Short mmCIF file of C-alpha atoms in Angstrom, two decimals:
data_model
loop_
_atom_site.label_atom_id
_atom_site.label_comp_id
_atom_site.label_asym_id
_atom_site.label_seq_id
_atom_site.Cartn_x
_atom_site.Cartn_y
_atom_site.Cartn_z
CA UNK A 1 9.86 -4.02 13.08
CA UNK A 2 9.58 -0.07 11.97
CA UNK A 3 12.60 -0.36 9.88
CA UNK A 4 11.54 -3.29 7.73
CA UNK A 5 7.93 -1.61 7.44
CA UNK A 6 9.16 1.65 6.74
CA UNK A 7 11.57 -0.41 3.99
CA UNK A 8 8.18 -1.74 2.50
CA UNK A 9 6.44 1.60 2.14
CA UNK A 10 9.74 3.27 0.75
CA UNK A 11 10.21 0.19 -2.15
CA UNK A 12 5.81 0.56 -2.50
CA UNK A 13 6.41 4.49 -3.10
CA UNK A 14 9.33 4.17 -5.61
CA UNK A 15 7.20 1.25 -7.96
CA UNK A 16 3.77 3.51 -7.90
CA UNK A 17 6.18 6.26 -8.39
CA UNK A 18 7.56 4.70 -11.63
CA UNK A 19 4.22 3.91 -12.59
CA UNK A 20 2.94 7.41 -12.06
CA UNK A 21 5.57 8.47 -14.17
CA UNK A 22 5.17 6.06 -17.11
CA UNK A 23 1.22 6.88 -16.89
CA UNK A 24 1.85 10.71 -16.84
CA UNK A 25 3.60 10.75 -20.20
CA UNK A 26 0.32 8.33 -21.80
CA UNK A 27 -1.47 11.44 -20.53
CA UNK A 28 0.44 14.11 -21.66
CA UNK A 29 0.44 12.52 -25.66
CA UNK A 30 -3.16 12.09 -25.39
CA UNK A 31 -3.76 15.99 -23.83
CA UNK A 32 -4.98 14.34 -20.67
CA UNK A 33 -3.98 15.70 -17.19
CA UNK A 34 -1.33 14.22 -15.65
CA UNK A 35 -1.60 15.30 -11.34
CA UNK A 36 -3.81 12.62 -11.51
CA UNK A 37 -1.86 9.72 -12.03
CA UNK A 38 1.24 11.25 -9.43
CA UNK A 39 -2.43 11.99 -6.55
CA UNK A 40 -2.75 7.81 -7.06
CA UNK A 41 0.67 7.09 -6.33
CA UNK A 42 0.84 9.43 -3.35
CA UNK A 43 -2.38 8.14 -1.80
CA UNK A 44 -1.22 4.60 -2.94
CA UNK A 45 2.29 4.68 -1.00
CA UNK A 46 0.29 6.30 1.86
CA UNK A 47 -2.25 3.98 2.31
CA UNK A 48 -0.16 0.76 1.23
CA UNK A 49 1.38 0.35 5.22
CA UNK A 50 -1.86 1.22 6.98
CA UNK A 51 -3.77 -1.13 4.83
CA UNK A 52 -0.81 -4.10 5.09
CA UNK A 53 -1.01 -3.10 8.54
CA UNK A 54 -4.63 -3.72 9.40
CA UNK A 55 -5.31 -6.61 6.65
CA UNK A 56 -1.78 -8.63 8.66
CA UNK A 57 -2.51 -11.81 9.69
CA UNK A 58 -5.89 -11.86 9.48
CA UNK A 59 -7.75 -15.53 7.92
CA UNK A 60 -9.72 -15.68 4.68
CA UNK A 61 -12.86 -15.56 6.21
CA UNK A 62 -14.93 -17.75 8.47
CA UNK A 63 -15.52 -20.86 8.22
CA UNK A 64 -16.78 -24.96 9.61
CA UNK A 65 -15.61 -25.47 13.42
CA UNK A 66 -14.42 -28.15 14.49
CA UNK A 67 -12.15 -28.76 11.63
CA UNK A 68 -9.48 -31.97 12.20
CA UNK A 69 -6.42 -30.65 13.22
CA UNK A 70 -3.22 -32.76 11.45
CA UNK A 71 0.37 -32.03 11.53
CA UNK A 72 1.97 -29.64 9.74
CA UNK A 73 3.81 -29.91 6.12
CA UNK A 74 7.08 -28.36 5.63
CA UNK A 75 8.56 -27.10 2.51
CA UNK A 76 12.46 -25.50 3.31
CA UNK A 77 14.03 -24.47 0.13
CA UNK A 78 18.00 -22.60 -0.01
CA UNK A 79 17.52 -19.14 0.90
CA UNK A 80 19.21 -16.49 3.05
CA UNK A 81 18.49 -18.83 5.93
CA UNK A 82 17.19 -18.20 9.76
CA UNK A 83 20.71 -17.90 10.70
CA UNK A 84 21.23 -14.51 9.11
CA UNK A 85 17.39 -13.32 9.86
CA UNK A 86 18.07 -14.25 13.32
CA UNK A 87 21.45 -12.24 13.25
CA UNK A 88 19.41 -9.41 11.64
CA UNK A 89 16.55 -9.50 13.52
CA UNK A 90 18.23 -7.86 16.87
CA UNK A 91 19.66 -5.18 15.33
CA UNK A 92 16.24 -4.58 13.62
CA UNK A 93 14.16 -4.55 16.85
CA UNK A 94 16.64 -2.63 18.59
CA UNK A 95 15.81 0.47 16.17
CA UNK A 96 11.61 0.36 17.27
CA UNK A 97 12.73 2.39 19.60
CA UNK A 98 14.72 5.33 17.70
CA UNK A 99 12.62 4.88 14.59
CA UNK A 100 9.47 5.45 16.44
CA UNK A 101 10.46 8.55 18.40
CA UNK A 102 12.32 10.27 15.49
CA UNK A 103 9.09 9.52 13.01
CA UNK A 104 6.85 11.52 15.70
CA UNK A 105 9.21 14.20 15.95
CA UNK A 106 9.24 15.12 12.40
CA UNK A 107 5.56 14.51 12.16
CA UNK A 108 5.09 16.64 15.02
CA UNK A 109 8.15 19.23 13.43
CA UNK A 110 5.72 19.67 10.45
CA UNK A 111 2.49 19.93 11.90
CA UNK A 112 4.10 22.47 13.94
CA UNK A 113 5.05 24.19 10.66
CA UNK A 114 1.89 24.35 9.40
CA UNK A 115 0.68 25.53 12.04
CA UNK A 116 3.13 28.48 12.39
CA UNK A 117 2.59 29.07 8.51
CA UNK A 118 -1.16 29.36 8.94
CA UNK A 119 -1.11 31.82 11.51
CA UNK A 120 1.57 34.03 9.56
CA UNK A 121 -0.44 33.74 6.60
CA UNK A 122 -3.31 34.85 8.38
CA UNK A 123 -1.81 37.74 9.81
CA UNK A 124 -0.52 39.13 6.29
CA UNK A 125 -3.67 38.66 5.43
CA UNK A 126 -4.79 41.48 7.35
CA UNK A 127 -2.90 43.59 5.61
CA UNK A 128 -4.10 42.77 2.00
CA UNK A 129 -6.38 44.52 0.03
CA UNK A 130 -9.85 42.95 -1.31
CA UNK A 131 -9.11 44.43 -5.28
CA UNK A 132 -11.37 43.37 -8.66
CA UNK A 133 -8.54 42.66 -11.29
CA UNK A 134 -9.93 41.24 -14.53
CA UNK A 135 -13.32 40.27 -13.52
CA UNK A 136 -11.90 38.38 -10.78
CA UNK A 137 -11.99 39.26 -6.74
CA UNK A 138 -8.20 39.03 -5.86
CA UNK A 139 -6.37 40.29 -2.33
CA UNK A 140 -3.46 42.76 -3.30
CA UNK A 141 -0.35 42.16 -1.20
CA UNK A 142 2.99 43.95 -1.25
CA UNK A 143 5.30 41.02 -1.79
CA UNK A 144 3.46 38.00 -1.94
CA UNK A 145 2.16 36.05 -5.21
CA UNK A 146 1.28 35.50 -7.71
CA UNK A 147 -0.78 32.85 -6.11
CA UNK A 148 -3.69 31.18 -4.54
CA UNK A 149 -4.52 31.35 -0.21
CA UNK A 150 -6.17 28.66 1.33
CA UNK A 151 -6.75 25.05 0.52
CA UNK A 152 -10.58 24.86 0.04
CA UNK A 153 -11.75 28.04 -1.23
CA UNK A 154 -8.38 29.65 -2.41
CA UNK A 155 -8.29 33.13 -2.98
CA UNK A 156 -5.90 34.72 -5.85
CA UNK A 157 -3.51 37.07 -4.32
CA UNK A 158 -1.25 39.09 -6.45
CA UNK A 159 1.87 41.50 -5.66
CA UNK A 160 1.65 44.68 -6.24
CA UNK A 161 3.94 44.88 -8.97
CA UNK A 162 1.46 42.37 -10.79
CA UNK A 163 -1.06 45.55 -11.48
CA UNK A 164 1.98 47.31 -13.09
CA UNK A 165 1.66 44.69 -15.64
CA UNK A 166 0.81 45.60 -19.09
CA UNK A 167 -2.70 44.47 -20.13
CA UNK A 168 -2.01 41.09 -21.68
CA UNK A 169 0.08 39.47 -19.09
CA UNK A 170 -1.95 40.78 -15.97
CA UNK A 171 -4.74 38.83 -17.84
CA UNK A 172 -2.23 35.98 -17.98
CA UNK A 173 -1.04 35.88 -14.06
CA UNK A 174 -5.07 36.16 -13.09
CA UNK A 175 -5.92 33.06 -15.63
CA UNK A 176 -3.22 30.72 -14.58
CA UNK A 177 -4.64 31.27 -10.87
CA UNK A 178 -8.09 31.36 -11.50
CA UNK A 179 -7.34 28.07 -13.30
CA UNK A 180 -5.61 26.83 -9.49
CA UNK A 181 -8.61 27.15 -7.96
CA UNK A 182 -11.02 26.19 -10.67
CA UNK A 183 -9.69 22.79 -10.73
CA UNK A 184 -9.18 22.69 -6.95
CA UNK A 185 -5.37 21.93 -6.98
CA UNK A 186 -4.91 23.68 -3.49
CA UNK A 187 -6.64 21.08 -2.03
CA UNK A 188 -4.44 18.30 -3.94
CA UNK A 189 -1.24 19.83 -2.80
CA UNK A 190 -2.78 20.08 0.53
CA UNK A 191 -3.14 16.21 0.30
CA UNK A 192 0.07 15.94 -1.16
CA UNK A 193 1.82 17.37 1.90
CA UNK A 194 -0.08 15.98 4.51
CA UNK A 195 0.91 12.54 3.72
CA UNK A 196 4.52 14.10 3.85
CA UNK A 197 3.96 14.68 7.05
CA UNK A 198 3.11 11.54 8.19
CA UNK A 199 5.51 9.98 6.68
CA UNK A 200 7.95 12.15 6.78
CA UNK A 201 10.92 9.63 6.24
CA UNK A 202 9.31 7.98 3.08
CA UNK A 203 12.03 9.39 0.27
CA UNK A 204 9.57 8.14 -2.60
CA UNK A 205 6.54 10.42 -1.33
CA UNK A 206 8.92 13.56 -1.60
CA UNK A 207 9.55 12.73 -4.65
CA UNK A 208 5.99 12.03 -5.70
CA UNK A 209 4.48 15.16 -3.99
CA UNK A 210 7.52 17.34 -5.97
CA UNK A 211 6.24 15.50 -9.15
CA UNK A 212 2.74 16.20 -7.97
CA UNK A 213 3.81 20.14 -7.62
CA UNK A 214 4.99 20.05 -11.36
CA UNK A 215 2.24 18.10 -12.93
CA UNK A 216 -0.65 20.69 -11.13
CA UNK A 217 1.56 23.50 -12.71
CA UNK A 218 1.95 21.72 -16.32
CA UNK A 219 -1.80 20.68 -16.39
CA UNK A 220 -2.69 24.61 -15.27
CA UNK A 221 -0.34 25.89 -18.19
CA UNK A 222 -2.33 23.92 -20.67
CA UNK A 223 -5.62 25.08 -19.48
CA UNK A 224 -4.50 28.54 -20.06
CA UNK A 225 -2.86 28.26 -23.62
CA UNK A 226 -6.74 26.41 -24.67
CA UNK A 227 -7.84 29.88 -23.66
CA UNK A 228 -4.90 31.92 -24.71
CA UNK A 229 -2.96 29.81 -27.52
CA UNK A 230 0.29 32.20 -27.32
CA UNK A 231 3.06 30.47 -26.25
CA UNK A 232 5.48 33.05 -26.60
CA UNK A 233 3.84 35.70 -24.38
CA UNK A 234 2.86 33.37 -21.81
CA UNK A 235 6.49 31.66 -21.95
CA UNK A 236 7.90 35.17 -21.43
CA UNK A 237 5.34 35.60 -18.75
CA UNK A 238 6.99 32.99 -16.64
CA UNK A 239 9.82 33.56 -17.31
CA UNK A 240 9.23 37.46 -15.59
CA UNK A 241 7.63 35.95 -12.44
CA UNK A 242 10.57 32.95 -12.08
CA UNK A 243 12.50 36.30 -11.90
CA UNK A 244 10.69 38.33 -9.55
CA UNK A 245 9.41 35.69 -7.24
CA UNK A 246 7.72 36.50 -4.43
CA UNK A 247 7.45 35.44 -0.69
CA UNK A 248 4.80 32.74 -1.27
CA UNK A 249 5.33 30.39 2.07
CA UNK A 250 3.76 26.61 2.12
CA UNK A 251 0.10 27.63 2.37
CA UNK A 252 0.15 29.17 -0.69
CA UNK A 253 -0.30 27.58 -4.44
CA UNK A 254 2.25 29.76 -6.47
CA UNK A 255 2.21 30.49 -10.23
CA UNK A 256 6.33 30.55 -9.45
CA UNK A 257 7.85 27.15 -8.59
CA UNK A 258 11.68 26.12 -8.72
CA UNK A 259 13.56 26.75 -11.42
CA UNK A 260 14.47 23.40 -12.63
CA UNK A 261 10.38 23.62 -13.11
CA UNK A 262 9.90 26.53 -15.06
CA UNK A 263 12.58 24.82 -17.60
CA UNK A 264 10.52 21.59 -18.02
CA UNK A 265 7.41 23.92 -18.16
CA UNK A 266 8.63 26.04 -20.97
CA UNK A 267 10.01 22.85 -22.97
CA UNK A 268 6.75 20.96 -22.34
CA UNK A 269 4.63 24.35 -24.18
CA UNK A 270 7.33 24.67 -26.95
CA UNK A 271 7.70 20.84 -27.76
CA UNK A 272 3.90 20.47 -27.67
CA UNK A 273 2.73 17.02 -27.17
CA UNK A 274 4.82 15.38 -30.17
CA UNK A 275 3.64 11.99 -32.24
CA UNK A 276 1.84 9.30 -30.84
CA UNK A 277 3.84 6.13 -31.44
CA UNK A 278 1.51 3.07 -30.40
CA UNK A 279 4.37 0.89 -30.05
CA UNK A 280 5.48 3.71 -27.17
CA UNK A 281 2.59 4.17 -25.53
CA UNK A 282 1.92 0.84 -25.10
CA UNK A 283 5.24 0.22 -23.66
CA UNK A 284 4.77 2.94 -21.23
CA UNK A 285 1.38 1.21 -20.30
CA UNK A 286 3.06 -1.90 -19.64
CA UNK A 287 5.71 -0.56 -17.22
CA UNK A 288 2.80 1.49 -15.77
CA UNK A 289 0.90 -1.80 -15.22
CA UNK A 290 4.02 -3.85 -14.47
CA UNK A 291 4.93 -1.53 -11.23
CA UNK A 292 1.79 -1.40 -9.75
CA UNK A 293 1.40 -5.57 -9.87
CA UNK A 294 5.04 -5.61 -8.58
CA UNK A 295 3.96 -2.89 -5.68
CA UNK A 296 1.12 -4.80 -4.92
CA UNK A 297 2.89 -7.77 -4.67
CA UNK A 298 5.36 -6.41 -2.43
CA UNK A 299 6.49 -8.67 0.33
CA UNK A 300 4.72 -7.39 3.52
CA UNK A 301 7.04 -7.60 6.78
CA UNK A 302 5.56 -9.52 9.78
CA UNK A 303 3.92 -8.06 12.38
CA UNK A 304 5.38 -7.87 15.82
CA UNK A 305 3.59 -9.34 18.32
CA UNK A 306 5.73 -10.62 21.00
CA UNK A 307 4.87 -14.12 20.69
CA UNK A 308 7.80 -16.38 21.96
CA UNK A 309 8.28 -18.52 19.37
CA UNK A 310 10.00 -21.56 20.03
CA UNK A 311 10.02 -24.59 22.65
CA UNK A 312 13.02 -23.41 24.18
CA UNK A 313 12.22 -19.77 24.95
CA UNK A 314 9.03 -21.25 27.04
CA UNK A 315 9.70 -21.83 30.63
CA UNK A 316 8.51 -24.81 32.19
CA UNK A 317 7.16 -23.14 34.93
CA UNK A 318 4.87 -21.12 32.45
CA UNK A 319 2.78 -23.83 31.28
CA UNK A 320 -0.30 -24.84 31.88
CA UNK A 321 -1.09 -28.38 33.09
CA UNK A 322 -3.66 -30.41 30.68
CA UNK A 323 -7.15 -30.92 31.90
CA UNK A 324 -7.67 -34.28 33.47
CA UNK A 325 -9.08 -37.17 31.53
CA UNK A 326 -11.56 -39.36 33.16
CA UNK A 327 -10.25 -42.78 33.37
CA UNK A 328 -12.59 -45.38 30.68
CA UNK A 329 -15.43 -47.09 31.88
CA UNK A 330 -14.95 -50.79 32.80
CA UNK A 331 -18.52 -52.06 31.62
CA UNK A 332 -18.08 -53.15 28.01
CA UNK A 333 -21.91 -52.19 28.09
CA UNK A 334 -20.83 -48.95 27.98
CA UNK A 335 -18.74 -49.45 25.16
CA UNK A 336 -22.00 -50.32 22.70
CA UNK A 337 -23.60 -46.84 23.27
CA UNK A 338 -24.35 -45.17 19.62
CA UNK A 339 -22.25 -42.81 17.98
CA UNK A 340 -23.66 -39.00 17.84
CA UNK A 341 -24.60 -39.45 13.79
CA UNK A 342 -22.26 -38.24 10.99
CA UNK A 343 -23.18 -34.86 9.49
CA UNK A 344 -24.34 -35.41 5.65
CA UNK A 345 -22.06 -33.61 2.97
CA UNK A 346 -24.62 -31.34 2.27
CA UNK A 347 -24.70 -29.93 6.06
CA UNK A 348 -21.02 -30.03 6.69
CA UNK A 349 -19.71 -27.20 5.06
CA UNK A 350 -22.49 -24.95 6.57
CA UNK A 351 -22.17 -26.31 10.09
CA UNK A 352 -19.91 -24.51 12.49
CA UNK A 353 -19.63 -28.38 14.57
CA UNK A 354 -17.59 -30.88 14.96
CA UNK A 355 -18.12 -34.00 13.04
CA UNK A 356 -17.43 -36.98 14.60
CA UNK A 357 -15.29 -39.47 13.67
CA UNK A 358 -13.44 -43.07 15.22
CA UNK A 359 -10.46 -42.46 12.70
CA UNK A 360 -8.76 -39.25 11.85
CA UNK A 361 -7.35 -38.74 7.89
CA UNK A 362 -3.75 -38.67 7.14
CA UNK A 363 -2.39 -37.36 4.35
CA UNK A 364 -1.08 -40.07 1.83
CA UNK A 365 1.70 -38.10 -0.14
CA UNK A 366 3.23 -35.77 1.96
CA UNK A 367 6.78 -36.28 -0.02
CA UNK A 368 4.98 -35.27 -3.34
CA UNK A 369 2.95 -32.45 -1.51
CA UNK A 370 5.95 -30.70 -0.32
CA UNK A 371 8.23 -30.81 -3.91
CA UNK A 372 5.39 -29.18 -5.06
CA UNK A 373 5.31 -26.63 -2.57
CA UNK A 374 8.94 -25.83 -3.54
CA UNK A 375 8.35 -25.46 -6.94
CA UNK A 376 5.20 -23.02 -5.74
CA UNK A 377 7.58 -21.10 -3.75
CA UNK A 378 7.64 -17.44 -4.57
CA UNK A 379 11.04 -16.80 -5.76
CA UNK A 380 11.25 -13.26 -4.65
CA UNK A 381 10.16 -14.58 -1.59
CA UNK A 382 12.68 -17.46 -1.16
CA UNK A 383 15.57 -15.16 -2.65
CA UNK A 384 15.26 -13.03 0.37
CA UNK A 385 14.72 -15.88 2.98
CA UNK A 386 11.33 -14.69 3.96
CA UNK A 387 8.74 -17.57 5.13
CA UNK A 388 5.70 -18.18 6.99
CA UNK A 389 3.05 -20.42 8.18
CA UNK A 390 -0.85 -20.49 6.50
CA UNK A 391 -2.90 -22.62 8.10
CA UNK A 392 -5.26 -24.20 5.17
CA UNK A 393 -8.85 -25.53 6.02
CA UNK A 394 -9.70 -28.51 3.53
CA UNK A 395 -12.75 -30.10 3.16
CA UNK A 396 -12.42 -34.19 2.12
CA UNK A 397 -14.96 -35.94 1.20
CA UNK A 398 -16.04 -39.36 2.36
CA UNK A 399 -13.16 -40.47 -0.55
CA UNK A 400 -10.58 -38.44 1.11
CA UNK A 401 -10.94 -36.18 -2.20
CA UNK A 402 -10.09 -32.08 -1.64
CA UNK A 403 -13.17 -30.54 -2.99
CA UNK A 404 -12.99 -27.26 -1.44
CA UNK A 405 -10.08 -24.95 0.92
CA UNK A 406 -9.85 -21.92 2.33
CA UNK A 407 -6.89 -19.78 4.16
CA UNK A 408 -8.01 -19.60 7.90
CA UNK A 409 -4.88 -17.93 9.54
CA UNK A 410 -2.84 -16.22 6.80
CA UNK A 411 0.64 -15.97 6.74
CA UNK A 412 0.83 -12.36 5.97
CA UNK A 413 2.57 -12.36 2.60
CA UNK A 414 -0.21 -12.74 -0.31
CA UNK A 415 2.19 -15.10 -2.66
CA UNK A 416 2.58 -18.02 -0.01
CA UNK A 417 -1.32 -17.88 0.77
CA UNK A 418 -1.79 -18.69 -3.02
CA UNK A 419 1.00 -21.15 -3.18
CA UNK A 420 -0.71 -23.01 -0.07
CA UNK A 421 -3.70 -23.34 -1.67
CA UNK A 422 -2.48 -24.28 -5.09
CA UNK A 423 -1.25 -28.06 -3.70
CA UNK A 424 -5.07 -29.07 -3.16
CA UNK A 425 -5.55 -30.56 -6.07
CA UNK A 426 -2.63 -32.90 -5.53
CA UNK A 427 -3.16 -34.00 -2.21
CA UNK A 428 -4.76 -37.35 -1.05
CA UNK A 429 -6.17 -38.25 2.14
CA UNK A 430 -7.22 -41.60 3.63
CA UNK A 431 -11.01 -40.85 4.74
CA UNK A 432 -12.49 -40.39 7.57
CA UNK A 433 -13.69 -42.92 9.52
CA UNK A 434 -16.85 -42.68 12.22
CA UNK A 435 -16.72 -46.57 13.54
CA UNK A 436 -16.69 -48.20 10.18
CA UNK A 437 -18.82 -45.59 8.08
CA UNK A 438 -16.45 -43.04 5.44
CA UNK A 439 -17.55 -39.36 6.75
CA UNK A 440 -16.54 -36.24 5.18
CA UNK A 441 -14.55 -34.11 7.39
CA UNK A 442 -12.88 -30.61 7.70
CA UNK A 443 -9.29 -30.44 8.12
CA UNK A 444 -6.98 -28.01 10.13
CA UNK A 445 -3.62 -28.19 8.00
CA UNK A 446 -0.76 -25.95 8.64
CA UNK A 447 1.73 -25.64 5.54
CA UNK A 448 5.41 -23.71 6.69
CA UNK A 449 7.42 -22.44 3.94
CA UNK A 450 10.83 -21.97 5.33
CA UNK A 451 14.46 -21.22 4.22
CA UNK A 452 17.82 -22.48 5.15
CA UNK A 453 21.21 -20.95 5.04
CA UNK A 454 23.06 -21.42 1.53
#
């Protein structure tokens, strides 16, 4: 369902956003550049769907054949219940559809735009003049800039009424660009607003690519006052271009940005970086740390796959008839041949066969394995009804003792894999049996964690 994945990437984006933010102010009171932490959180919230996407469903790994399939265990705990997911779930699918077709039209609305931006650009560019302005190759325009054309090897334009500057500013306006594309924060922008683009409906990644915009500018600013330590001129300085901004357009990397910027700018140069406080910073590494667990942890929605899913939505005349079985022999000679020998514990684990076996395990305490699957419930899970089946591979030895598992078919959310696997140390098995010999086996066990309606 778009809308529940698009929900996921939207709740992802605001926690790495809120840890972005709480990381950027541990880098500002230790002078360290803070674009980087906000460049994380964008490429985090973009890459958090396509890699949920792609890792969906998919088992821990391989592993034995031939493993003894038994029947499933059950855990359903109070929750928001399949009656309201089932009321929800309609409505849900029934937006693919719009979703879908209004995502690629704003994808497509902005590549468009960048496009069309690109070509003006280039045609103003014709019009520029190639100019050496403080040691430093610059194109001369005659309203556009102060700032930096193209994304990989940016070029510092300036407006005309830039050269009418008086000595110690024009110095100013050439460093804070020549600082731009120094450090290559074209290209990060350009990063920045690609992801935009395709996902143009994420709220979060606006706001981390307009917190990205700020931090480039803040982290610029204070690579210029190392150089030239007066805050007062170059305060003044932006202040002057805020006013006379100039047609920039989105392919350029301005030295103007909105003024709600310039204010936190000038406050961030004239409050200066402040006292450390450990207590503070460590605080603000906590929440940092905190978000990014809880956006990992993030339930992931299920995948569509158009898989009926009950007995009742099969037809009858759908199925498939089971092979025939050949009736038993009638010579109790027959009856005497050997047994194909048991695999050795040793082998087992390494042996993609079968082993054989006259008497299949059973699990002894079911009742106790499934309280403790409800305590082992995720609560954020089981708060917002959301369940799912892992099927578990166990290996018993010839004891009917657990001594190793493994998630074969996951159930797409991370917590209930874990939770599956965390009831292996409790569970007992009856062994084995090949005739009258105790065999260790592989088992198939699928464990549903379900919800019902309060």
């Amino acid at each position: 369902m778009i809308a529940a994945w698009m929900a996921y990437s939207t709740a992802v984006g605001v926690l790495l956003g809120v840890g972005a933010a709480a990381l950027e102010r541990v880098a500002r009171a230790y002078g360290w550049p803070g674009r980087w932490a906000w460049a994380g959180a964008v490429v985090g919230t973009a890459a958090a769907p396509v890699v949920a996407w792609l890792g969906g469903g998919e088992g821990g790994g391989g592993g034995p054949g031939g493993a003894v399939a038994l029947g499933p265990v059950e855990v359903i705990v109070p929750g928001v219940g399949p009656e309201v997911m089932a009321t929800a779930r309609p409505v849900l699918e029934a937006l693919n559809g719009p979703l879908a077709a209004s995502w690629i039209v704003a994808s497509a609305a902005f590549a468009l735009y960048g496009v069309v931006a690109a070509v003006q650009l280039r045609r103003r560019r014709r019009g520029w003049l190639l100019d050496a302005v403080e040691g430093e190759r610059v194109l001369v325009s005659r309203d556009t800039g102060p700032a930096v054309a193209g994304w990989l090897r940016g070029t510092v334009v300036l407006p005309e009424w830039a050269l009418a500057l008086e000595p110690g500013w024009r110095r100013l306006v050439v460093a804070h660009e020549r600082e731009h594309v120094r450090a290559g924060d074209p290209a990060l922008l350009a990063l920045g607003l690609f992801a935009r683009a395709l996902f143009p409906w994420n709220a979060a990644l606006w706001w981390q690519v307009r917190r990205l915009r700020l931090a480039v500018e803040m982290d610029c600013d204070e690579r210029v006052l190392r150089a030239h330590p007066d805050v007062r001129q170059y305060g003044a300085l932006l202040i002057e271009v805020g006013r006379r901004a100039s047609l920039s357009g989105a392919l350029l990397a301005t030295l103007s940005e909105p003024r709600s910027f310039l204010e936190r700018r000038i406050r961030r140069m004239v409050s200066g970086r402040g006292r450390r406080r450990a207590a503070q910073v460590l605080g603000l590494v906590v929440v940092c740390a905190g978000a990014v667990v809880l956006a990992c942890e993030t339930p992931v929605p299920e995948r569509a796959t158009g898989a009926r899913t009950t007995f009742e939505e099969q037809s009858v005349e759908g199925l498939s008839l089971p092979p025939e079985v050949e009736a038993p022999p009638e010579s109790p000679s027959e009856f005497r041949s050997p047994l194909p020998p048991a695999a050795s514990r040793e082998e087992l684990p390494r042996a993609p066969v079968p082993t054989p076996f006259t008497v299949a395990p059973e699990l002894k305490n079911r009742a106790e394995v499934q309280r403790a699957l409800e305590r082992y419930y995720p609560p954020l899970l089981r708060d917002a009804g959301i369940g799912g089946t892992v099927l578990v591979w166990f290996f018993i030895d010839e004891t009917g003792k657990v001594e190793s598992s493994l998630i074969k078919e996951s159930s797409g959310h991370k917590a209930l894999d874990e939770a599956a696997l965390k009831v292996a140390e409790i569970m007992q098995f009856t062994p084995a049996l090949n005739r009258d010999e105790e065999v260790p086996v592989w088992i198939a066990l699928p464990i549903e964690f379900r919800t019902v309606l309060r």
